[in-house]
mmCIF file of C-alpha atoms and ligand atoms in Angstrom:
data_model
loop_
_atom_site.group_PDB
_atom_site.id
_atom_site.type_symbol
_atom_site.label_atom_id
_atom_site.label_comp_id
_atom_site.label_asym_id
_atom_site.label_seq_id
_atom_site.Cartn_x
_atom_site.Cartn_y
_atom_site.Cartn_z
ATOM 1 C CA MET D 1 0.638 17.052 -38.864
ATOM 2 C CA SER D 2 -2.003 19.456 -37.526
ATOM 3 C CA ASP D 3 -2.502 22.498 -39.738
ATOM 4 C CA ILE D 4 -1.588 25.702 -37.910
ATOM 5 C CA LEU D 5 -4.449 27.485 -39.711
ATOM 6 C CA GLY D 6 -7.012 25.454 -37.759
ATOM 7 C CA PRO D 7 -7.639 25.437 -33.979
ATOM 8 C CA ILE D 8 -4.510 23.835 -32.507
ATOM 9 C CA LYS D 9 -3.544 22.218 -29.212
ATOM 10 C CA LEU D 10 -0.539 24.200 -27.947
ATOM 11 C CA SER D 11 2.018 22.905 -25.467
ATOM 12 C CA ILE D 12 4.516 24.962 -23.527
ATOM 13 C CA ALA D 13 7.770 23.182 -22.639
ATOM 14 C CA ALA D 14 10.129 24.904 -20.184
ATOM 15 C CA PRO D 15 13.002 24.067 -17.796
ATOM 16 C CA ALA D 16 13.094 25.515 -14.285
ATOM 17 C CA TYR D 17 15.945 25.753 -11.801
ATOM 18 C CA ASN D 18 15.606 27.747 -8.568
ATOM 19 C CA GLU D 19 12.834 30.009 -9.886
ATOM 20 C CA ALA D 20 10.780 30.068 -6.643
ATOM 21 C CA GLU D 21 10.614 33.880 -6.658
ATOM 22 C CA CYS D 22 8.878 34.131 -10.030
ATOM 23 C CA ILE D 23 7.447 30.732 -11.027
ATOM 24 C CA ALA D 24 3.927 31.308 -9.634
ATOM 25 C CA ALA D 25 3.594 34.661 -11.425
ATOM 26 C CA VAL D 26 5.041 33.218 -14.637
ATOM 27 C CA VAL D 27 2.647 30.226 -14.632
ATOM 28 C CA ALA D 28 -0.322 32.524 -13.901
ATOM 29 C CA GLU D 29 0.696 34.867 -16.743
ATOM 30 C CA TRP D 30 1.091 31.970 -19.200
ATOM 31 C CA HIS D 31 -2.168 30.287 -18.142
ATOM 32 C CA ASP D 32 -4.246 33.467 -18.191
ATOM 33 C CA PHE D 33 -2.845 34.565 -21.543
ATOM 34 C CA LEU D 34 -3.366 31.186 -23.233
ATOM 35 C CA SER D 35 -6.927 31.087 -21.890
ATOM 36 C CA THR D 36 -7.631 34.192 -23.996
ATOM 37 C CA GLN D 37 -6.225 32.691 -27.233
ATOM 38 C CA ALA D 38 -8.288 30.862 -29.917
ATOM 39 C CA LEU D 39 -6.732 27.461 -29.156
ATOM 40 C CA ALA D 40 -8.408 24.043 -29.271
ATOM 41 C CA ASP D 41 -6.555 23.291 -26.024
ATOM 42 C CA PHE D 42 -3.252 23.939 -24.238
ATOM 43 C CA GLU D 43 -0.943 22.437 -21.650
ATOM 44 C CA ILE D 44 2.023 23.810 -19.691
ATOM 45 C CA VAL D 45 4.849 21.315 -19.075
ATOM 46 C CA ILE D 46 7.607 22.543 -16.739
ATOM 47 C CA CYS D 47 10.505 20.347 -15.657
ATOM 48 C CA ASN D 48 11.903 21.251 -12.242
ATOM 49 C CA ASP D 49 15.631 20.584 -12.613
ATOM 50 C CA GLY D 50 16.443 19.560 -9.057
ATOM 51 C CA SER D 51 15.755 23.040 -7.656
ATOM 52 C CA LYS D 52 16.863 23.671 -4.078
ATOM 53 C CA ASP D 53 14.610 26.669 -3.362
ATOM 54 C CA GLY D 54 11.165 25.046 -3.272
ATOM 55 C CA THR D 55 10.340 25.602 -6.958
ATOM 56 C CA GLY D 56 9.177 21.967 -7.131
ATOM 57 C CA ALA D 57 6.720 22.262 -4.244
ATOM 58 C CA ILE D 58 5.359 25.520 -5.658
ATOM 59 C CA LEU D 59 4.776 23.854 -9.055
ATOM 60 C CA ASP D 60 2.919 20.945 -7.435
ATOM 61 C CA ARG D 61 0.750 23.364 -5.481
ATOM 62 C CA LEU D 62 0.062 25.373 -8.657
ATOM 63 C CA ALA D 63 -0.953 22.189 -10.501
ATOM 64 C CA GLY D 64 -3.850 21.981 -8.039
ATOM 65 C CA ALA D 65 -5.099 25.386 -9.187
ATOM 66 C CA TYR D 66 -4.140 24.981 -12.873
ATOM 67 C CA PRO D 67 -5.214 21.568 -14.207
ATOM 68 C CA ARG D 68 -3.413 22.198 -17.480
ATOM 69 C CA LEU D 69 -0.068 22.566 -15.678
ATOM 70 C CA MET D 70 2.066 19.391 -15.749
ATOM 71 C CA PRO D 71 5.097 19.621 -13.437
ATOM 72 C CA LEU D 72 7.939 17.127 -13.907
ATOM 73 C CA HIS D 73 10.693 16.753 -11.321
ATOM 74 C CA PHE D 74 14.378 15.788 -11.414
ATOM 75 C CA SER D 75 15.575 14.881 -7.906
ATOM 76 C CA ALA D 76 19.047 16.249 -8.788
ATOM 77 C CA ASN D 77 20.132 19.077 -11.117
ATOM 78 C CA GLN D 78 20.910 17.635 -14.564
ATOM 79 C CA GLY D 79 21.130 20.798 -16.678
ATOM 80 C CA ALA D 80 18.668 23.000 -18.535
ATOM 81 C CA ALA D 81 18.774 21.023 -21.784
ATOM 82 C CA ALA D 82 18.101 17.727 -20.000
ATOM 83 C CA ALA D 83 15.142 19.367 -18.220
ATOM 84 C CA LEU D 84 13.813 20.868 -21.449
ATOM 85 C CA ASN D 85 14.182 17.535 -23.214
ATOM 86 C CA ALA D 86 12.105 15.810 -20.538
ATOM 87 C CA ALA D 87 9.447 18.505 -20.827
ATOM 88 C CA ILE D 88 9.378 18.214 -24.640
ATOM 89 C CA SER D 89 9.000 14.432 -24.457
ATOM 90 C CA ALA D 90 5.983 14.836 -22.148
ATOM 91 C CA THR D 91 4.155 17.235 -24.468
ATOM 92 C CA THR D 92 1.170 16.116 -26.566
ATOM 93 C CA GLY D 93 0.426 19.363 -28.424
ATOM 94 C CA ASP D 94 0.274 19.875 -32.198
ATOM 95 C CA TRP D 95 2.663 22.781 -31.693
ATOM 96 C CA VAL D 96 5.127 23.380 -28.880
ATOM 97 C CA LEU D 97 6.276 26.766 -27.574
ATOM 98 C CA LEU D 98 9.774 26.676 -26.040
ATOM 99 C CA LEU D 99 10.712 29.407 -23.550
ATOM 100 C CA ASP D 100 12.522 29.846 -20.232
ATOM 101 C CA SER D 101 10.598 29.951 -16.959
ATOM 102 C CA ASP D 102 12.368 33.029 -15.511
ATOM 103 C CA GLY D 103 10.007 35.500 -17.162
ATOM 104 C CA GLN D 104 12.563 36.861 -19.642
ATOM 105 C CA PHE D 105 10.416 35.803 -22.647
ATOM 106 C CA PRO D 106 6.971 37.458 -22.582
ATOM 107 C CA ILE D 107 4.213 34.991 -23.629
ATOM 108 C CA GLN D 108 2.586 37.959 -25.402
ATOM 109 C CA ASN D 109 5.048 37.302 -28.245
ATOM 110 C CA LEU D 110 3.077 34.140 -29.139
ATOM 111 C CA PRO D 111 0.451 35.654 -31.514
ATOM 112 C CA ASP D 112 3.236 37.108 -33.715
ATOM 113 C CA MET D 113 4.893 33.671 -33.865
ATOM 114 C CA LEU D 114 1.596 31.992 -34.809
ATOM 115 C CA GLU D 115 0.888 34.649 -37.439
ATOM 116 C CA ALA D 116 4.359 34.255 -38.969
ATOM 117 C CA LEU D 117 3.865 30.473 -39.207
ATOM 118 C CA ARG D 118 0.411 30.916 -40.731
ATOM 119 C CA ARG D 119 1.914 33.240 -43.350
ATOM 120 C CA SER D 120 4.994 31.079 -44.078
ATOM 121 C CA GLY D 121 3.331 27.658 -43.752
ATOM 122 C CA GLY D 122 6.573 26.595 -42.036
ATOM 123 C CA LEU D 123 7.243 24.059 -39.293
ATOM 124 C CA ALA D 124 9.145 26.357 -36.920
ATOM 125 C CA ALA D 125 9.468 29.984 -35.861
ATOM 126 C CA ILE D 126 12.249 31.605 -33.800
ATOM 127 C CA GLY D 127 12.110 34.758 -31.700
ATOM 128 C CA ILE D 128 14.754 37.385 -32.495
ATOM 129 C CA ARG D 129 15.547 39.065 -29.161
ATOM 130 C CA ARG D 130 16.183 42.654 -28.514
ATOM 131 C CA LYS D 131 18.544 41.227 -25.928
ATOM 132 C CA LYS D 132 18.729 42.593 -22.397
ATOM 133 C CA ASP D 133 21.614 40.437 -21.123
ATOM 134 C CA VAL D 134 25.123 41.302 -19.931
ATOM 135 C CA ALA D 135 27.637 42.246 -22.650
ATOM 136 C CA PHE D 136 29.730 39.056 -22.211
ATOM 137 C CA ALA D 137 26.656 36.859 -22.720
ATOM 138 C CA ARG D 138 25.599 38.939 -25.751
ATOM 139 C CA PHE D 139 29.078 38.576 -27.285
ATOM 140 C CA GLY D 140 29.084 34.829 -26.618
ATOM 141 C CA SER D 141 25.697 34.426 -28.249
ATOM 142 C CA TRP D 142 26.747 36.541 -31.260
ATOM 143 C CA ALA D 143 30.027 34.639 -31.780
ATOM 144 C CA SER D 144 28.506 31.165 -31.425
ATOM 145 C CA GLY D 145 25.613 32.214 -33.648
ATOM 146 C CA LEU D 146 28.033 33.371 -36.332
ATOM 147 C CA LEU D 147 29.976 30.079 -36.257
ATOM 148 C CA CYS D 148 26.793 27.976 -36.302
ATOM 149 C CA ASN D 149 25.408 29.970 -39.251
ATOM 150 C CA LEU D 150 28.685 29.370 -41.105
ATOM 151 C CA ALA D 151 28.471 25.629 -40.309
ATOM 152 C CA HIS D 152 24.891 25.443 -41.621
ATOM 153 C CA GLY D 153 25.167 27.979 -44.437
ATOM 154 C CA SER D 154 22.301 29.827 -42.750
ATOM 155 C CA ARG D 155 21.837 33.498 -41.840
ATOM 156 C CA LEU D 156 19.683 33.418 -38.709
ATOM 157 C CA ARG D 157 19.902 36.673 -36.765
ATOM 158 C CA ASP D 158 19.548 35.021 -33.323
ATOM 159 C CA PHE D 159 20.645 31.405 -33.721
ATOM 160 C CA ASN D 160 20.674 30.800 -29.939
ATOM 161 C CA SER D 161 17.282 32.195 -29.081
ATOM 162 C CA ALA D 162 15.470 29.890 -26.645
ATOM 163 C CA PHE D 163 12.066 31.229 -27.747
ATOM 164 C CA LYS D 164 10.742 28.927 -30.480
ATOM 165 C CA LEU D 165 7.394 27.603 -31.752
ATOM 166 C CA VAL D 166 7.807 24.233 -33.433
ATOM 167 C CA SER D 167 5.531 21.546 -34.860
ATOM 168 C CA GLY D 168 5.033 19.043 -32.023
ATOM 169 C CA PRO D 169 5.677 15.844 -34.038
ATOM 170 C CA VAL D 170 8.850 17.354 -35.552
ATOM 171 C CA LEU D 171 10.189 18.602 -32.205
ATOM 172 C CA ARG D 172 9.493 15.370 -30.338
ATOM 173 C CA ARG D 173 11.642 13.368 -32.757
ATOM 174 C CA LEU D 174 14.585 15.803 -33.019
ATOM 175 C CA GLY D 175 16.739 13.438 -30.954
ATOM 176 C CA LEU D 176 18.213 16.125 -28.710
ATOM 177 C CA GLU D 177 21.466 15.254 -26.918
ATOM 178 C CA ALA D 178 22.591 18.405 -25.099
ATOM 179 C CA LYS D 179 22.487 18.486 -21.266
ATOM 180 C CA GLY D 180 23.598 21.962 -20.087
ATOM 181 C CA MET D 181 22.815 25.419 -21.447
ATOM 182 C CA ASN D 182 23.187 24.597 -25.180
ATOM 183 C CA TYR D 183 19.539 23.593 -25.687
ATOM 184 C CA SER D 184 18.646 26.646 -27.769
ATOM 185 C CA THR D 185 21.628 26.154 -30.101
ATOM 186 C CA GLU D 186 20.918 22.439 -30.506
ATOM 187 C CA VAL D 187 17.221 22.802 -31.357
ATOM 188 C CA THR D 188 18.020 25.389 -34.054
ATOM 189 C CA SER D 189 20.817 23.229 -35.455
ATOM 190 C CA ARG D 190 18.699 20.048 -35.550
ATOM 191 C CA LEU D 191 15.877 21.860 -37.350
ATOM 192 C CA LEU D 192 18.289 23.195 -39.985
ATOM 193 C CA GLU D 193 19.775 19.693 -40.441
ATOM 194 C CA ARG D 194 16.272 18.607 -41.472
ATOM 195 C CA GLY D 195 15.934 21.458 -43.955
ATOM 196 C CA ILE D 196 13.560 23.348 -41.636
ATOM 197 C CA ILE D 197 14.525 27.049 -41.649
ATOM 198 C CA PRO D 198 12.705 28.738 -38.754
ATOM 199 C CA VAL D 199 10.797 31.882 -39.724
ATOM 200 C CA GLU D 200 12.221 34.836 -37.762
ATOM 201 C CA VAL D 201 9.986 37.004 -35.562
ATOM 202 C CA THR D 202 11.266 40.014 -33.615
ATOM 203 C CA ILE D 203 10.253 39.615 -29.965
ATOM 204 C CA GLU D 204 10.407 41.427 -26.666
ATOM 205 C CA HIS D 205 13.049 40.091 -24.238
ATOM 206 C CA ARG D 206 13.072 41.181 -20.587
ATOM 207 C CA PRO D 207 16.022 41.409 -18.214
ATOM 208 C CA ARG D 208 15.934 38.814 -15.443
ATOM 209 C CA THR D 209 14.249 40.483 -12.421
ATOM 210 C CA THR D 210 14.205 37.578 -9.929
ATOM 211 C CA GLY D 211 16.648 34.909 -8.867
ATOM 212 C CA ALA D 212 19.972 34.883 -10.688
ATOM 213 C CA SER D 213 21.076 33.239 -13.877
ATOM 214 C CA SER D 214 23.176 30.389 -12.590
ATOM 215 C CA MET D 215 24.834 30.347 -15.973
ATOM 216 C CA LYS D 216 28.489 30.357 -15.033
ATOM 217 C CA LEU D 217 29.830 32.659 -17.725
ATOM 218 C CA LEU D 218 33.317 31.151 -18.167
ATOM 219 C CA CYS D 219 32.281 27.485 -17.938
ATOM 220 C CA GLY D 220 29.241 28.307 -20.022
ATOM 221 C CA ALA D 221 31.460 29.928 -22.662
ATOM 222 C CA ARG D 222 33.822 26.918 -22.712
ATOM 223 C CA ASP D 223 30.901 24.462 -23.021
ATOM 224 C CA ARG D 224 29.245 26.596 -25.688
ATOM 225 C CA PHE D 225 32.531 26.709 -27.670
ATOM 226 C CA LEU D 226 32.933 22.916 -27.453
ATOM 227 C CA PHE D 227 29.289 22.422 -28.449
ATOM 228 C CA VAL D 228 29.728 24.716 -31.458
ATOM 229 C CA LEU D 229 32.773 22.660 -32.522
ATOM 230 C CA TYR D 230 30.508 19.583 -32.362
ATOM 231 C CA VAL D 231 27.898 21.325 -34.528
ATOM 232 C CA ILE D 232 30.566 22.316 -37.090
ATOM 233 C CA LEU D 233 31.984 18.771 -37.258
ATOM 234 C CA ARG D 234 28.509 17.208 -37.454
ATOM 235 C CA GLN D 235 27.487 19.426 -40.405
ATOM 236 C CA ALA D 236 30.739 18.558 -42.205
ATOM 237 C CA LEU D 237 30.082 14.816 -41.691
ATOM 238 C CA LEU D 238 26.466 15.184 -42.857
ATOM 239 C CA ARG D 239 27.552 17.094 -45.993
ATOM 240 C CA ARG D 240 30.066 14.340 -46.816
ATOM 241 C CA GLY D 241 27.466 11.642 -46.299
ATOM 242 C CA ILE D 242 29.455 10.161 -43.450
ATOM 243 C CA LEU D 243 26.387 10.582 -41.246
ATOM 244 C CA ILE D 244 22.777 9.867 -42.351
ATOM 245 C CA ARG D 245 20.880 13.128 -42.758
ATOM 246 C CA PRO D 246 17.809 12.974 -40.493
ATOM 247 C CA LYS D 247 14.354 13.509 -42.059
ATOM 248 C CA PRO D 248 11.924 16.187 -40.776
HETATM 249 N N1 LIG L 1 21.202 28.253 -15.327
HETATM 250 C C1 LIG L 1 20.503 27.157 -15.255
HETATM 251 N N2 LIG L 1 19.210 27.245 -15.673
HETATM 252 C C2 LIG L 1 18.535 26.149 -15.646
HETATM 253 C C3 LIG L 1 19.102 24.919 -15.198
HETATM 254 N N3 LIG L 1 18.153 24.018 -15.294
HETATM 255 C C4 LIG L 1 17.079 24.665 -15.769
HETATM 256 N N4 LIG L 1 17.317 25.962 -15.984
HETATM 257 C C5 LIG L 1 16.393 26.953 -16.549
HETATM 258 O O1 LIG L 1 16.894 27.330 -17.832
HETATM 259 C C6 LIG L 1 16.433 28.637 -18.165
HETATM 260 C C7 LIG L 1 17.598 29.511 -18.600
HETATM 261 O O2 LIG L 1 18.432 29.743 -17.529
HETATM 262 P P1 LIG L 1 19.075 31.205 -17.256
HETATM 263 O O3 LIG L 1 19.966 30.982 -16.100
HETATM 264 O O4 LIG L 1 17.997 32.218 -17.140
HETATM 265 O O5 LIG L 1 19.933 31.433 -18.566
HETATM 266 P P2 LIG L 1 20.091 32.790 -19.419
HETATM 267 O O6 LIG L 1 18.765 33.482 -19.540
HETATM 268 O O7 LIG L 1 20.566 32.245 -20.751
HETATM 269 O O8 LIG L 1 21.117 33.594 -18.711
HETATM 270 C C8 LIG L 1 15.701 29.171 -16.932
HETATM 271 O O9 LIG L 1 14.301 28.954 -17.091
HETATM 272 C C9 LIG L 1 16.241 28.267 -15.806
HETATM 273 O O10 LIG L 1 15.335 28.137 -14.740
HETATM 274 C C10 LIG L 1 20.428 24.841 -14.744
HETATM 275 O O11 LIG L 1 20.950 23.804 -14.359
HETATM 276 N N5 LIG L 1 21.102 25.986 -14.794
HETATM 277 MG MG1 LIG L 2 17.264 33.732 -18.289
#
């Protein structure tokens, strides 16, 4: 396990669906910012989730200009979590930064995450958003966060934040199962199952300025509710020793 105090190789893992309007600017911002950081090396892994707006072609063109960019492509849309999972599996970094590719999570939050991990010596950090989403989405995130904290006996202030910095070896063997929009909830839950409590870092969170969140609020809310029920049941089975508790 590479020590975060030393020079690390950092990977970014992100899903992308119909982000043609912003993906070039986002990749440039990430690449240029990481080039200024004291890193041993870095890579940017983005999985194009069967986009229909040319996001895939743009990523392949960008890979010509940015050798550290590794685009992956799904021919058909499989869901954000499936895309993120594929990106995570392709990473080789000591530490992996998880964020969305729509520009809502500024990469400039990274130094605070690194600093918090250096101070805590932990294996994961989570970004606490000053959220800029619609009220329904904020309520959904609050309610599911509350239920997941109850299921885990944890008190995370933003359980469903998609912005995380996690030890690469730990993240790559989390055994993620989610397909749709529950990737942020699942990663947090799987870390807590392993006794890894992410250190919390307050971060900037931007409103979406391009494209549209194709998160269908009602279906998304139903799926999130069902996924939270799964998390609650799974923690109960783990506590009773009916399931084997995974190791970090
Ligand atoms: N909505 C949606 N986003 C996807 C999908 N596949 C990948 N993504 C990416 O997942 C991230 C989060 O999606 P977004 O719609 O912004 O969700 P929100 O910020 O939670 O409202 C973005 O980077 C999307 O490009 C998908 O099937 N649906
Ligand atoms: Mg978004």
